[in-house]
Coordinates of C-alpha atoms in Angstrom, one line a residue:
M1 CA -135.2 84.9 92.9
S2 CA -133.7 84.9 96.4
D3 CA -130.6 86.6 95.0
L4 CA -131.0 90.4 95.0
P5 CA -129.3 91.8 91.9
F6 CA -129.4 95.4 93.0
G7 CA -128.9 94.7 96.7
F8 CA -131.1 97.6 97.8
G9 CA -132.2 96.2 101.1
P10 CA -130.4 96.0 104.4
P11 CA -130.1 92.5 106.0
D12 CA -133.3 90.4 105.5
R13 CA -136.2 91.8 107.4
D14 CA -137.4 88.3 108.3
P15 CA -135.3 87.1 111.2
E16 CA -136.0 83.5 110.4
R17 CA -134.5 83.9 106.9
R18 CA -131.3 85.7 108.0
G19 CA -128.1 83.8 107.5
E20 CA -129.4 81.6 104.6
P21 CA -126.6 80.9 102.0
G22 CA -126.6 83.6 99.4
G23 CA -129.1 85.7 101.3
Q24 CA -128.7 89.3 102.3
G25 CA -127.7 88.4 105.8
G26 CA -125.6 85.3 105.0
D27 CA -122.2 84.7 103.7
G28 CA -123.1 84.4 100.0
P29 CA -122.3 86.8 97.3
A30 CA -125.3 89.0 97.9
G31 CA -124.3 89.7 101.4
N32 CA -120.6 90.5 100.7
D33 CA -121.1 92.4 97.4
P34 CA -124.5 93.9 97.4
F35 CA -124.1 95.8 94.1
G36 CA -122.5 92.8 92.4
L37 CA -119.6 95.0 91.4
G38 CA -117.1 92.2 92.0
A39 CA -118.3 90.8 88.7
L40 CA -116.7 93.7 86.9
F41 CA -113.3 92.5 87.8
G42 CA -113.7 88.8 87.9
A43 CA -112.5 88.2 84.3
A44 CA -109.3 90.2 84.8
G45 CA -108.6 88.9 88.3
A46 CA -107.3 85.5 87.2
G47 CA -104.6 86.8 84.8
G48 CA -104.2 90.5 85.6
G49 CA -104.2 93.3 83.0
N50 CA -106.8 95.5 81.6
P51 CA -110.3 93.8 81.6
A52 CA -111.3 95.6 78.3
E53 CA -108.2 94.2 76.6
L54 CA -108.8 90.7 78.0
L55 CA -112.5 90.7 76.9
G56 CA -111.4 91.8 73.4
K57 CA -109.1 88.8 73.1
M58 CA -111.8 86.3 74.1
P59 CA -114.1 85.2 71.3
L60 CA -116.8 84.3 73.9
F61 CA -117.0 88.0 74.8
A62 CA -116.9 89.5 71.2
E63 CA -120.6 90.2 71.3
L64 CA -120.4 91.4 74.9
Q65 CA -118.1 94.2 73.8
K66 CA -120.6 95.4 71.4
L67 CA -123.2 95.5 74.1
M68 CA -120.9 97.6 76.2
N69 CA -121.5 100.4 73.7
W70 CA -125.0 100.7 75.0
S71 CA -125.9 104.3 75.6
G72 CA -129.6 104.0 76.4
G73 CA -129.5 104.3 80.2
P74 CA -128.1 102.6 83.3
V75 CA -129.6 99.2 82.3
N76 CA -128.7 97.5 79.0
W77 CA -132.2 96.5 78.1
D78 CA -131.2 94.9 74.8
L79 CA -129.1 92.5 76.8
A80 CA -131.9 92.1 79.4
R81 CA -134.3 91.1 76.7
Q82 CA -131.9 88.8 74.9
G83 CA -130.9 87.1 78.1
A84 CA -134.4 86.5 79.3
I85 CA -135.6 85.1 76.0
S86 CA -132.6 82.8 75.7
Q87 CA -133.3 81.4 79.1
L88 CA -137.0 80.9 78.2
A89 CA -136.3 79.4 74.8
P90 CA -135.9 75.7 75.8
G91 CA -139.4 75.6 77.3
H92 CA -141.1 78.1 75.0
Q93 CA -144.7 77.3 74.0
P94 CA -146.4 79.7 71.6
T95 CA -150.0 80.3 72.3
S96 CA -152.7 78.8 70.0
A97 CA -155.9 80.3 68.5
G98 CA -157.8 78.0 70.9
E99 CA -156.0 79.4 73.9
Q100 CA -156.6 82.9 72.7
A101 CA -160.3 82.2 72.4
A102 CA -160.5 80.5 75.8
V103 CA -158.8 83.5 77.5
T104 CA -161.1 86.0 75.8
E105 CA -164.2 84.0 76.9
S106 CA -162.9 83.6 80.5
L107 CA -162.2 87.4 80.8
R108 CA -165.7 88.2 79.4
L109 CA -167.4 85.9 81.9
A110 CA -165.2 87.2 84.7
D111 CA -166.3 90.8 84.0
L112 CA -169.9 89.7 84.1
W113 CA -169.5 88.2 87.5
L114 CA -167.5 91.2 88.8
D115 CA -170.2 93.6 87.6
Q116 CA -172.5 92.2 90.3
V117 CA -170.1 92.8 93.3
T118 CA -168.5 96.2 92.5
D119 CA -169.6 99.5 91.0
L120 CA -166.2 100.0 89.3
P121 CA -166.8 99.3 85.6
S122 CA -164.7 96.9 83.5
G123 CA -161.1 97.9 82.8
V124 CA -160.6 95.3 80.0
D125 CA -161.3 96.1 76.4
R126 CA -159.5 93.1 74.9
G127 CA -158.3 89.7 76.1
L128 CA -154.8 88.5 75.2
A129 CA -153.1 85.1 75.6
W130 CA -149.3 85.6 75.9
S131 CA -146.5 83.1 75.9
R132 CA -143.7 83.5 78.5
V133 CA -141.5 85.2 75.8
E134 CA -144.4 87.6 74.9
W135 CA -144.8 88.4 78.6
V136 CA -141.2 89.5 78.8
E137 CA -141.3 91.5 75.6
Q138 CA -144.7 93.2 76.3
T139 CA -143.8 94.2 79.9
L140 CA -140.4 95.6 79.2
P141 CA -141.6 99.2 78.9
A142 CA -143.1 99.1 82.3
W143 CA -140.0 97.5 83.8
T144 CA -137.8 100.2 82.1
A145 CA -139.8 103.0 83.7
L146 CA -139.6 101.3 87.1
I147 CA -136.0 100.1 87.2
D148 CA -134.0 102.7 85.3
P149 CA -134.2 105.4 88.1
L150 CA -133.3 102.8 90.7
A151 CA -130.2 101.5 88.8
E152 CA -129.2 105.1 87.9
R153 CA -129.3 106.1 91.6
V154 CA -127.2 103.1 92.6
V155 CA -124.5 104.0 90.1
A156 CA -124.6 107.7 91.2
A157 CA -124.4 106.8 94.9
M158 CA -121.5 104.4 94.3
T159 CA -119.6 106.9 92.2
S160 CA -120.1 109.9 94.5
A161 CA -119.0 107.9 97.5
L162 CA -115.7 106.7 96.2
P163 CA -112.9 109.0 97.2
A164 CA -110.4 110.4 94.6
E165 CA -107.8 107.8 95.7
A166 CA -110.1 105.0 94.6
A167 CA -110.5 106.5 91.1
S168 CA -106.7 106.7 90.7
I169 CA -106.3 103.2 92.0
A170 CA -108.8 101.9 89.5
G171 CA -106.7 103.5 86.7
P172 CA -107.7 102.1 83.3
L173 CA -110.8 100.4 84.8
A174 CA -112.5 103.7 85.5
G175 CA -113.3 104.4 81.9
I176 CA -115.3 101.2 81.4
M177 CA -117.1 100.9 84.8
G178 CA -120.2 102.6 83.5
Q179 CA -120.4 100.4 80.4
M180 CA -119.8 97.3 82.4
G181 CA -122.4 98.4 84.9
G182 CA -125.0 98.6 82.1
V183 CA -124.0 95.1 81.0
M184 CA -124.1 93.8 84.6
F185 CA -127.5 95.3 85.3
G186 CA -128.9 94.1 82.0
A187 CA -127.8 90.6 82.5
Q188 CA -129.2 90.4 86.0
V189 CA -132.5 92.0 85.1
G190 CA -132.8 89.6 82.2
Q191 CA -132.3 86.7 84.6
A192 CA -134.9 88.0 87.0
L193 CA -137.4 88.6 84.2
A194 CA -136.9 85.0 82.9
R195 CA -137.5 83.6 86.3
L196 CA -140.6 85.7 86.8
A197 CA -142.0 84.8 83.3
D198 CA -141.8 81.1 84.4
E199 CA -144.3 81.8 87.2
V200 CA -146.7 84.7 86.3
T201 CA -150.2 83.8 85.2
T202 CA -151.4 87.3 84.3
S203 CA -150.1 90.8 83.6
T204 CA -150.8 92.0 87.2
D205 CA -149.3 89.1 89.2
V206 CA -146.7 91.4 90.7
G207 CA -149.4 93.9 91.9
L208 CA -148.6 96.4 89.2
P209 CA -150.2 96.7 85.7
L210 CA -147.4 95.7 83.5
G211 CA -149.2 95.2 80.2
P212 CA -150.8 97.7 77.7
Q213 CA -153.7 99.7 79.1
G214 CA -157.1 97.9 78.7
A215 CA -155.5 94.5 78.0
G216 CA -156.5 91.6 80.1
V217 CA -153.8 89.0 79.9
L218 CA -153.3 85.4 80.8
V219 CA -150.2 83.2 80.2
P220 CA -151.8 79.8 79.4
Q221 CA -148.6 77.8 80.0
N222 CA -148.4 79.1 83.5
V223 CA -152.1 78.9 84.1
A224 CA -151.8 75.1 83.4
A225 CA -148.9 74.9 85.8
F226 CA -150.8 76.8 88.5
G227 CA -153.6 74.2 88.4
E228 CA -151.4 71.1 88.5
G229 CA -152.2 68.9 91.4
L230 CA -155.4 70.7 92.3
D231 CA -157.7 68.2 90.6
R232 CA -159.8 71.1 89.2
P233 CA -160.9 71.5 85.5
E234 CA -158.7 73.7 83.4
D235 CA -161.5 76.1 82.5
E236 CA -162.2 76.6 86.2
V237 CA -158.6 77.4 87.0
R238 CA -158.5 79.8 84.0
L239 CA -161.7 81.6 85.1
F240 CA -160.3 82.1 88.7
L241 CA -157.2 83.7 87.4
A242 CA -159.2 85.7 84.8
L243 CA -161.3 87.1 87.7
R244 CA -158.1 88.3 89.5
E245 CA -156.8 89.9 86.3
A246 CA -160.1 91.6 85.5
A247 CA -160.3 92.8 89.1
H248 CA -156.8 94.3 89.0
Q249 CA -157.6 96.0 85.7
R250 CA -160.8 97.6 87.0
L251 CA -158.9 99.1 89.9
Y252 CA -156.1 100.5 87.9
A253 CA -158.4 101.8 85.1
H254 CA -160.7 103.7 87.5
V255 CA -158.4 104.8 90.3
P256 CA -156.2 107.2 88.2
W257 CA -153.7 108.1 90.9
L258 CA -153.0 104.5 92.0
R259 CA -150.4 103.5 89.4
Q260 CA -148.4 106.7 89.9
Q261 CA -148.5 106.5 93.7
L262 CA -147.0 103.0 93.5
T263 CA -144.3 104.1 91.1
D264 CA -143.6 107.2 93.2
A265 CA -143.1 105.1 96.3
V266 CA -140.5 103.0 94.5
H267 CA -138.7 106.1 93.2
A268 CA -138.9 107.8 96.6
Y269 CA -136.8 104.9 98.0
A270 CA -134.4 105.3 95.1
R271 CA -133.9 109.0 95.8
G272 CA -132.7 108.1 99.3
I273 CA -130.0 105.6 98.2
H274 CA -126.6 106.8 99.4
V275 CA -123.3 105.3 100.5
D276 CA -121.4 106.6 103.6
R277 CA -118.4 108.3 102.0
E278 CA -116.5 108.3 105.3
A279 CA -117.0 104.6 105.7
I280 CA -115.6 104.0 102.2
E281 CA -112.5 106.1 103.0
R282 CA -111.9 104.4 106.3
G283 CA -112.3 101.0 104.7
L284 CA -110.0 101.9 101.9
N285 CA -107.3 103.0 104.3
D286 CA -107.8 99.9 106.4
A287 CA -107.6 97.7 103.3
M288 CA -104.4 99.5 102.0
S289 CA -102.7 99.1 105.4
G290 CA -103.8 95.5 105.8
M291 CA -102.7 94.2 102.4
E292 CA -99.2 93.3 101.6
G293 CA -97.8 96.2 99.7
G294 CA -101.2 98.0 99.6
L295 CA -103.6 98.0 96.7
D296 CA -101.9 97.3 93.4
P297 CA -103.5 99.5 90.6
S298 CA -102.4 96.9 88.0
D299 CA -104.1 94.1 89.9
P300 CA -107.9 94.2 89.5
E301 CA -108.2 91.2 91.8
S302 CA -107.2 93.5 94.8
I303 CA -109.9 96.0 93.7
Q304 CA -112.4 93.1 93.5
K305 CA -111.6 92.2 97.1
L306 CA -112.3 95.8 98.2
L307 CA -115.6 95.9 96.3
G308 CA -116.6 92.6 97.7
S309 CA -115.8 93.5 101.3
G310 CA -119.2 95.0 102.0
L311 CA -118.0 98.7 102.1
L312 CA -120.5 99.7 99.4
E313 CA -123.6 98.4 101.1
P314 CA -126.1 101.2 101.3
E315 CA -127.6 102.4 104.6
E316 CA -131.4 102.6 104.7
T317 CA -132.6 106.0 105.8
P318 CA -135.8 106.8 107.7
E319 CA -137.2 108.3 104.5
Q320 CA -136.6 105.1 102.7
Q321 CA -138.3 103.1 105.5
M322 CA -141.3 105.3 105.1
A323 CA -141.4 104.8 101.4
L324 CA -141.2 101.1 101.8
R325 CA -144.0 101.0 104.3
R326 CA -146.2 103.1 102.0
L327 CA -145.5 100.8 99.1
E328 CA -146.1 97.7 101.2
T329 CA -149.3 99.0 102.5
L330 CA -150.6 100.2 99.1
L331 CA -149.8 96.9 97.4
A332 CA -151.5 95.0 100.2
L333 CA -154.6 97.1 99.8
V334 CA -154.7 96.4 96.1
E335 CA -154.3 92.6 96.6
G336 CA -156.7 92.6 99.5
W337 CA -159.4 94.3 97.5
V338 CA -158.9 91.9 94.6
D339 CA -159.1 88.9 97.0
S340 CA -162.3 90.3 98.5
I341 CA -164.3 91.0 95.3
V342 CA -163.1 87.8 93.6
S343 CA -164.3 85.9 96.6
A344 CA -167.7 87.7 96.5
A345 CA -168.0 87.0 92.8
A346 CA -166.8 83.4 92.8
A347 CA -167.4 81.8 96.2
E348 CA -170.8 80.4 95.3
R349 CA -170.3 80.1 91.5
L350 CA -166.9 78.4 91.2
P351 CA -166.8 75.0 92.9
G352 CA -163.1 75.0 93.3
H353 CA -162.8 78.6 94.5
S354 CA -161.6 77.6 98.1
A355 CA -158.9 75.3 96.8
L356 CA -157.7 77.9 94.2
A357 CA -157.7 80.7 96.7
E358 CA -155.8 78.6 99.2
T359 CA -153.2 77.8 96.5
M360 CA -152.8 81.5 95.8
R361 CA -152.3 82.2 99.6
R362 CA -149.7 79.5 99.8
R363 CA -147.9 80.9 96.8
R364 CA -147.7 84.2 98.5
A365 CA -146.6 82.8 101.8
S366 CA -143.7 80.9 100.1
G367 CA -142.5 84.0 98.2
G368 CA -144.5 84.3 95.0
P369 CA -143.7 86.6 92.1
A370 CA -144.9 89.8 93.8
E371 CA -142.8 89.4 96.9
Q372 CA -139.8 88.2 95.1
T373 CA -139.9 90.9 92.4
F374 CA -140.1 93.8 94.9
A375 CA -137.5 92.1 97.2
T376 CA -135.2 92.1 94.1
L377 CA -135.9 95.7 93.2
V378 CA -136.2 97.5 96.6
G379 CA -135.6 95.0 99.4
L380 CA -139.3 94.9 100.1
E381 CA -141.1 91.8 101.1
L382 CA -144.9 91.9 100.7
R383 CA -145.8 90.1 103.9
P384 CA -148.9 87.8 103.9
R385 CA -150.0 89.3 107.2
R386 CA -150.6 92.7 105.6
L387 CA -152.6 91.0 102.8
R388 CA -154.8 89.2 105.3
D389 CA -155.4 92.4 107.2
A390 CA -156.2 94.3 104.0
S391 CA -158.6 91.6 102.9
T392 CA -160.3 91.9 106.4
V393 CA -160.8 95.6 105.8
W394 CA -162.4 95.2 102.4
G395 CA -164.6 92.3 103.4
A396 CA -165.8 94.0 106.6
M397 CA -166.4 97.3 104.7
A398 CA -168.7 95.5 102.2
Q399 CA -170.5 93.6 105.0
Q400 CA -171.1 96.6 107.3
H401 CA -171.4 99.5 104.9
G402 CA -172.0 98.0 101.4
P403 CA -169.9 97.6 98.3
A404 CA -170.3 101.2 97.2
E405 CA -168.9 102.6 100.4
R406 CA -166.1 100.0 100.3
D407 CA -165.1 101.2 96.8
R408 CA -165.4 104.9 97.6
L409 CA -162.3 104.5 99.8
W410 CA -160.4 104.4 96.5
S411 CA -161.6 107.9 95.6
H412 CA -158.7 109.6 97.4
P413 CA -155.4 108.2 98.8
D414 CA -156.0 109.8 102.2
L415 CA -159.2 107.8 102.7
L416 CA -157.4 104.5 102.5
P417 CA -156.3 102.6 105.6
T418 CA -152.7 103.3 106.7
S419 CA -150.2 100.8 107.9
D420 CA -151.3 101.5 111.5
D421 CA -154.9 101.1 110.5
L422 CA -154.1 97.6 109.2
D423 CA -152.9 96.7 112.7
E424 CA -156.5 97.0 113.9
P425 CA -158.6 96.6 110.7
L426 CA -162.0 96.2 112.3
D427 CA -161.5 99.4 114.3
F428 CA -160.8 101.2 111.0
V429 CA -164.0 99.8 109.5
S430 CA -166.1 100.8 112.5
R431 CA -164.9 104.4 112.3
Q432 CA -166.2 104.6 108.7
G433 CA -169.8 104.6 110.0
A434 CA -169.4 107.9 111.8
G435 CA -170.7 110.7 109.6
D436 CA -169.5 111.2 106.1
P437 CA -165.7 110.8 106.0
F438 CA -165.7 111.4 102.2
A439 CA -167.3 114.8 102.0
E440 CA -164.2 117.0 102.8
L441 CA -161.8 115.1 100.5
T442 CA -164.1 114.1 97.6
G443 CA -165.8 117.5 97.4
G444 CA -162.8 119.0 95.7
M445 CA -162.5 116.1 93.3
D446 CA -165.8 116.7 91.7
E447 CA -164.3 119.6 89.8
Q448 CA -161.6 117.5 88.2
S449 CA -162.7 115.6 85.1
D450 CA -159.8 113.2 85.2
G451 CA -160.4 112.1 88.8
T452 CA -156.9 113.0 89.9
P453 CA -156.8 114.0 93.5
P454 CA -155.8 117.7 94.1
E455 CA -152.2 118.4 94.9
Q456 CA -151.4 114.7 94.2
G457 CA -148.2 113.5 95.8
E458 CA -147.9 116.2 98.4
S459 CA -148.1 115.5 102.1
T460 CA -151.6 115.7 103.6
T461 CA -151.1 113.8 106.8
D462 CA -148.6 113.7 109.6
D463 CA -148.8 110.0 110.2
E464 CA -145.5 108.4 111.2
D465 CA -145.4 106.0 108.4
G466 CA -146.8 108.4 105.8
G467 CA -150.1 106.6 105.3
A468 CA -151.1 104.4 102.4
G469 CA -149.6 106.5 99.6
P470 CA -146.4 108.4 98.9
R471 CA -146.3 111.9 100.1
A472 CA -143.0 112.6 98.3

């Protein structure tokens, strides 16, 4: 998933990875056409004419034309689902009754172990074993809520930035751009979900709860792949991953504001997407003067060249950078807490814990599902350094102040470490021993039966990076 379908990010934030073929900073398609809009005109570029007419004459695209009538939003989710499932079909392995029983038992045992290291109660009321195809189908509602606002904002930014001259140049293409955009996004999302389904072992591998509430989920086919080469028993690998799934579920079930804050951070980034209209107009004028005879409205290939020239690449605003830092920090805190309590629960009970935990760390460092998914969606890379610092905070909190005080930091978003705090995690932990830092913020929460923090989502601090949760 190194290709970024939506192209939200500026050049790759990791200097060592800039310039790789196909990367955001390289010479591949993602760098030259960040929105992938050149694909809208590729079919017509070879022979000229109206793309809609050409598609209609090609049997291969007969079904595609039907999908272009999608009116359910900026992403054609029917196409995304069909595309993902078709890619997964060759290696599809339905789950068996034995696998279902093994997953249920592993999650039950995981909850018993976690009860001894955290006061947060279980968030799992049923265990489910999903195939890769079931993972795609069951997580689509969560992806729809997350991705639709992003895709919609990209289309709106692109449309508003194009000057009137561009619309007249597009001519007959203007009427089908929206429909083609839905098809394009749907195809790319489907491809991304298929790749993700090949890797994920649980419903929370990307850091967000993607499955039904209360469901602890494992993907047995991918659990087996995770354990390959580790020389550990299958039930041990399954239990390690069940511990991680059950830990995630506890956190999301009993920290009611957490899910919404993560989603809000993604959408705060989307609200900031814009394209420099003046840059588009300058580029259009330059392109027209530089091309022989200017841009030919009847030649979609010339429009494709314009769209692929990089003129539509969005500029990242300071507000978006703040949203990304908040999202990165909050996801790191979630993963760090999970690492910490799983280690506390399993280190002396699970013989292969060290090897399994190291495999998970290597997976992250090489760009696992969480990092790749958010890089695809918002240009964010969940850096391992942040995860290590977050794990240090949670481990030190439990050691110096006890598990109860560690978990009380989740009672309000303003109690959590900020990005700056993660730079010096032990300093943050030492400050927690001075007085009662919870009294002022948690006092008002006692009156709320649902545990939602007062004035959720509003700014409560003036920190430069916005702290650990969105203040949008």
